[in-house]
């Protein structure tokens, strides 16, 4: 009978101890889950901020693209205008070229003459340099 009583006295203490251990375990788990929740919230906020930044960059990029396309259109129009002007002037250029043909021939003759003169002067210089070296070597 006495041993039964001891068991019944120890039993509430043991049950209380088990409950306290379980409460402590649940409290620790709650704290861990709370930390995880805070981390998830922080990550969510970061992702939201990143998304807003990306949307802003996309808007800026689209604006830059629109401006670039406008410039390309303007440049294409300029090229088209220049091609039209060139096409209109080509017959004049051919006529002018025929009229300027004698001048062109004269210029080509002058270039040929000057090239030959340059070759002669270069040959004379080389000959003089050669003589100078030879005379410097022979005392």
PDB file of C-alpha atoms in Angstrom:
ATOM      1  CA  UNK A   1       0.000   0.000   0.000  1.00  0.00           C
ATOM      2  CA  UNK A   2       2.831   2.355   0.843  1.00  0.00           C
ATOM      3  CA  UNK A   3       4.569   1.651  -2.424  1.00  0.00           C
ATOM      4  CA  UNK A   4       1.360   2.435  -4.321  1.00  0.00           C
ATOM      5  CA  UNK A   5       1.169   5.695  -2.545  1.00  0.00           C
ATOM      6  CA  UNK A   6       4.746   6.550  -3.455  1.00  0.00           C
ATOM      7  CA  UNK A   7       4.060   5.740  -7.080  1.00  0.00           C
ATOM      8  CA  UNK A   8       1.003   7.921  -7.086  1.00  0.00           C
ATOM      9  CA  UNK A   9       2.967  10.758  -5.502  1.00  0.00           C
ATOM     10  CA  UNK A  10       5.817  10.419  -7.963  1.00  0.00           C
ATOM     11  CA  UNK A  11       3.467  10.006 -10.860  1.00  0.00           C
ATOM     12  CA  UNK A  12       2.069  13.579 -10.748  1.00  0.00           C
ATOM     13  CA  UNK A  13       5.613  14.940 -10.550  1.00  0.00           C
ATOM     14  CA  UNK A  14       6.652  12.832 -13.491  1.00  0.00           C
ATOM     15  CA  UNK A  15       3.583  13.917 -15.449  1.00  0.00           C
ATOM     16  CA  UNK A  16       4.271  17.537 -14.581  1.00  0.00           C
ATOM     17  CA  UNK A  17       7.874  17.150 -15.675  1.00  0.00           C
ATOM     18  CA  UNK A  18       6.801  15.559 -18.972  1.00  0.00           C
ATOM     19  CA  UNK A  19       4.336  18.388 -19.557  1.00  0.00           C
ATOM     20  CA  UNK A  20       6.989  21.012 -18.823  1.00  0.00           C
ATOM     21  CA  UNK A  21       9.386  19.303 -21.229  1.00  0.00           C
ATOM     22  CA  UNK A  22       6.690  19.185 -23.875  1.00  0.00           C
ATOM     23  CA  UNK A  23       5.843  22.873 -23.305  1.00  0.00           C
ATOM     24  CA  UNK A  24       9.517  23.783 -23.571  1.00  0.00           C
ATOM     25  CA  UNK A  25       9.811  21.786 -26.806  1.00  0.00           C
ATOM     26  CA  UNK A  26       6.714  23.452 -28.253  1.00  0.00           C
ATOM     27  CA  UNK A  27       7.985  26.895 -27.247  1.00  0.00           C
ATOM     28  CA  UNK A  28      11.323  26.255 -28.970  1.00  0.00           C
ATOM     29  CA  UNK A  29       9.547  25.006 -32.085  1.00  0.00           C
ATOM     30  CA  UNK A  30       7.287  28.091 -32.065  1.00  0.00           C
ATOM     31  CA  UNK A  31      10.356  30.350 -31.784  1.00  0.00           C
ATOM     32  CA  UNK A  32      12.013  28.543 -34.703  1.00  0.00           C
ATOM     33  CA  UNK A  33       8.869  28.843 -36.798  1.00  0.00           C
ATOM     34  CA  UNK A  34       8.631  32.529 -35.904  1.00  0.00           C
ATOM     35  CA  UNK A  35      12.211  33.065 -37.126  1.00  0.00           C
ATOM     36  CA  UNK A  36      11.440  31.190 -40.347  1.00  0.00           C
ATOM     37  CA  UNK A  37       8.311  33.325 -40.820  1.00  0.00           C
ATOM     38  CA  UNK A  38      10.331  36.521 -40.341  1.00  0.00           C
ATOM     39  CA  UNK A  39      12.880  35.280 -42.894  1.00  0.00           C
ATOM     40  CA  UNK A  40      10.138  34.466 -45.393  1.00  0.00           C
ATOM     41  CA  UNK A  41       8.565  37.909 -44.882  1.00  0.00           C
ATOM     42  CA  UNK A  42      11.939  39.601 -45.397  1.00  0.00           C
ATOM     43  CA  UNK A  43      12.518  37.574 -48.568  1.00  0.00           C
ATOM     44  CA  UNK A  44       9.016  38.468 -49.789  1.00  0.00           C
ATOM     45  CA  UNK A  45       9.721  42.157 -49.226  1.00  0.00           C
ATOM     46  CA  UNK A  46      13.044  41.879 -51.053  1.00  0.00           C
ATOM     47  CA  UNK A  47      11.425  40.092 -53.987  1.00  0.00           C
ATOM     48  CA  UNK A  48       8.719  42.752 -54.119  1.00  0.00           C
ATOM     49  CA  UNK A  49      11.355  45.517 -54.175  1.00  0.00           C
ATOM     50  CA  UNK A  50      13.330  43.667 -56.874  1.00  0.00           C
ATOM     51  CA  UNK A  51      10.180  43.267 -58.955  1.00  0.00           C
ATOM     52  CA  UNK A  52       9.410  46.976 -58.666  1.00  0.00           C
ATOM     53  CA  UNK A  53      12.989  47.801 -59.718  1.00  0.00           C
ATOM     54  CA  UNK A  54      12.723  45.447 -62.692  1.00  0.00           C
ATOM     55  CA  UNK A  55       9.426  46.992 -63.780  1.00  0.00           C
ATOM     56  CA  UNK A  56      10.965  50.462 -63.528  1.00  0.00           C
ATOM     57  CA  UNK A  57      13.996  49.373 -65.574  1.00  0.00           C
ATOM     58  CA  UNK A  58      11.717  47.812 -68.196  1.00  0.00           C
ATOM     59  CA  UNK A  59       9.785  51.067 -68.507  1.00  0.00           C
ATOM     60  CA  UNK A  60      13.041  53.019 -68.918  1.00  0.00           C
ATOM     61  CA  UNK A  61      14.337  50.501 -71.458  1.00  0.00           C
ATOM     62  CA  UNK A  62      11.116  50.688 -73.451  1.00  0.00           C
ATOM     63  CA  UNK A  63      11.380  54.476 -73.519  1.00  0.00           C
ATOM     64  CA  UNK A  64      15.014  54.281 -74.685  1.00  0.00           C
ATOM     65  CA  UNK A  65      13.990  51.766 -77.351  1.00  0.00           C
ATOM     66  CA  UNK A  66      11.173  54.035 -78.544  1.00  0.00           C
ATOM     67  CA  UNK A  67      13.584  56.983 -78.799  1.00  0.00           C
ATOM     68  CA  UNK A  68      16.131  54.821 -80.641  1.00  0.00           C
ATOM     69  CA  UNK A  69      13.471  53.644 -83.087  1.00  0.00           C
ATOM     70  CA  UNK A  70      12.463  57.243 -83.740  1.00  0.00           C
ATOM     71  CA  UNK A  71      16.098  58.152 -84.442  1.00  0.00           C
ATOM     72  CA  UNK A  72      16.480  55.166 -86.757  1.00  0.00           C
ATOM     73  CA  UNK A  73      13.365  56.253 -88.637  1.00  0.00           C
ATOM     74  CA  UNK A  74      14.740  59.787 -88.952  1.00  0.00           C
ATOM     75  CA  UNK A  75      18.113  58.493 -90.135  1.00  0.00           C
ATOM     76  CA  UNK A  76      16.473  56.176 -92.659  1.00  0.00           C
ATOM     77  CA  UNK A  77      14.513  59.144 -94.000  1.00  0.00           C
ATOM     78  CA  UNK A  78      17.725  61.182 -94.198  1.00  0.00           C
ATOM     79  CA  UNK A  79      19.459  58.370 -96.107  1.00  0.00           C
ATOM     80  CA  UNK A  80      16.505  58.116 -98.444  1.00  0.00           C
ATOM     81  CA  UNK A  81      16.577  61.885 -99.026  1.00  0.00           C
ATOM     82  CA  UNK A  82      20.322  61.800 -99.692  1.00  0.00           C
ATOM     83  CA  UNK A  83      19.930  58.896-102.114  1.00  0.00           C
ATOM     84  CA  UNK A  84      17.268  60.871-103.952  1.00  0.00           C
ATOM     85  CA  UNK A  85      19.539  63.914-104.109  1.00  0.00           C
ATOM     86  CA  UNK A  86      22.444  61.809-105.358  1.00  0.00           C
ATOM     87  CA  UNK A  87      20.245  60.202-108.017  1.00  0.00           C
ATOM     88  CA  UNK A  88      19.142  63.646-109.175  1.00  0.00           C
ATOM     89  CA  UNK A  89      22.737  64.911-109.348  1.00  0.00           C
ATOM     90  CA  UNK A  90      24.282  61.873-111.074  1.00  0.00           C
ATOM     91  CA  UNK A  91      23.502  63.002-114.619  1.00  0.00           C
ATOM     92  CA  UNK A  92      25.076  66.356-113.817  1.00  0.00           C
ATOM     93  CA  UNK A  93      28.122  64.629-112.376  1.00  0.00           C
ATOM     94  CA  UNK A  94      28.592  62.540-115.521  1.00  0.00           C
ATOM     95  CA  UNK A  95      28.321  65.664-117.648  1.00  0.00           C
ATOM     96  CA  UNK A  96      30.730  67.495-115.348  1.00  0.00           C
ATOM     97  CA  UNK A  97      33.140  64.574-115.482  1.00  0.00           C
ATOM     98  CA  UNK A  98      33.247  64.706-119.276  1.00  0.00           C
ATOM     99  CA  UNK A  99      33.888  68.425-119.168  1.00  0.00           C
ATOM    100  CA  UNK A 100      36.603  67.979-116.553  1.00  0.00           C
ATOM    101  CA  UNK A 101      38.317  65.096-118.378  1.00  0.00           C
ATOM    102  CA  UNK A 102      41.077  67.280-119.879  1.00  0.00           C
ATOM    103  CA  UNK A 103      41.840  68.703-116.425  1.00  0.00           C
ATOM    104  CA  UNK A 104      41.944  65.186-114.993  1.00  0.00           C
ATOM    105  CA  UNK A 105      44.368  64.052-117.701  1.00  0.00           C
ATOM    106  CA  UNK A 106      46.595  67.060-117.014  1.00  0.00           C
ATOM    107  CA  UNK A 107      46.585  66.260-113.304  1.00  0.00           C
ATOM    108  CA  UNK A 108      47.460  62.620-113.955  1.00  0.00           C
ATOM    109  CA  UNK A 109      50.346  63.691-116.207  1.00  0.00           C
ATOM    110  CA  UNK A 110      51.577  66.073-113.505  1.00  0.00           C
ATOM    111  CA  UNK A 111      51.403  63.292-110.878  1.00  0.00           C
ATOM    112  CA  UNK A 112      53.380  60.968-113.157  1.00  0.00           C
ATOM    113  CA  UNK A 113      55.987  63.664-113.824  1.00  0.00           C
ATOM    114  CA  UNK A 114      56.355  64.427-110.109  1.00  0.00           C
ATOM    115  CA  UNK A 115      56.630  60.707-109.279  1.00  0.00           C
ATOM    116  CA  UNK A 116      59.481  60.316-111.772  1.00  0.00           C
ATOM    117  CA  UNK A 117      61.209  63.405-110.395  1.00  0.00           C
ATOM    118  CA  UNK A 118      60.862  62.005-106.871  1.00  0.00           C
ATOM    119  CA  UNK A 119      62.464  58.747-107.991  1.00  0.00           C
ATOM    120  CA  UNK A 120      65.402  60.662-109.513  1.00  0.00           C
ATOM    121  CA  UNK A 121      65.915  62.746-106.385  1.00  0.00           C
ATOM    122  CA  UNK A 122      65.733  59.620-104.223  1.00  0.00           C
ATOM    123  CA  UNK A 123      68.336  57.899-106.418  1.00  0.00           C
ATOM    124  CA  UNK A 124      70.653  60.919-106.221  1.00  0.00           C
ATOM    125  CA  UNK A 125      70.277  61.019-102.435  1.00  0.00           C
ATOM    126  CA  UNK A 126      71.081  57.320-102.121  1.00  0.00           C
ATOM    127  CA  UNK A 127      74.122  57.750-104.368  1.00  0.00           C
ATOM    128  CA  UNK A 128      75.378  60.686-102.300  1.00  0.00           C
ATOM    129  CA  UNK A 129      74.869  58.752 -99.071  1.00  0.00           C
ATOM    130  CA  UNK A 130      76.766  55.829-100.535  1.00  0.00           C
ATOM    131  CA  UNK A 131      79.668  58.086-101.592  1.00  0.00           C
ATOM    132  CA  UNK A 132      79.732  59.666 -98.162  1.00  0.00           C
ATOM    133  CA  UNK A 133      79.900  56.269 -96.425  1.00  0.00           C
ATOM    134  CA  UNK A 134      82.644  55.089 -98.754  1.00  0.00           C
ATOM    135  CA  UNK A 135      84.696  58.225 -98.209  1.00  0.00           C
ATOM    136  CA  UNK A 136      84.222  57.965 -94.441  1.00  0.00           C
ATOM    137  CA  UNK A 137      85.472  54.386 -94.464  1.00  0.00           C
ATOM    138  CA  UNK A 138      88.552  55.157 -96.635  1.00  0.00           C
ATOM    139  CA  UNK A 139      90.911  57.456 -94.719  1.00  0.00           C
TER     140      UNK A 139
END
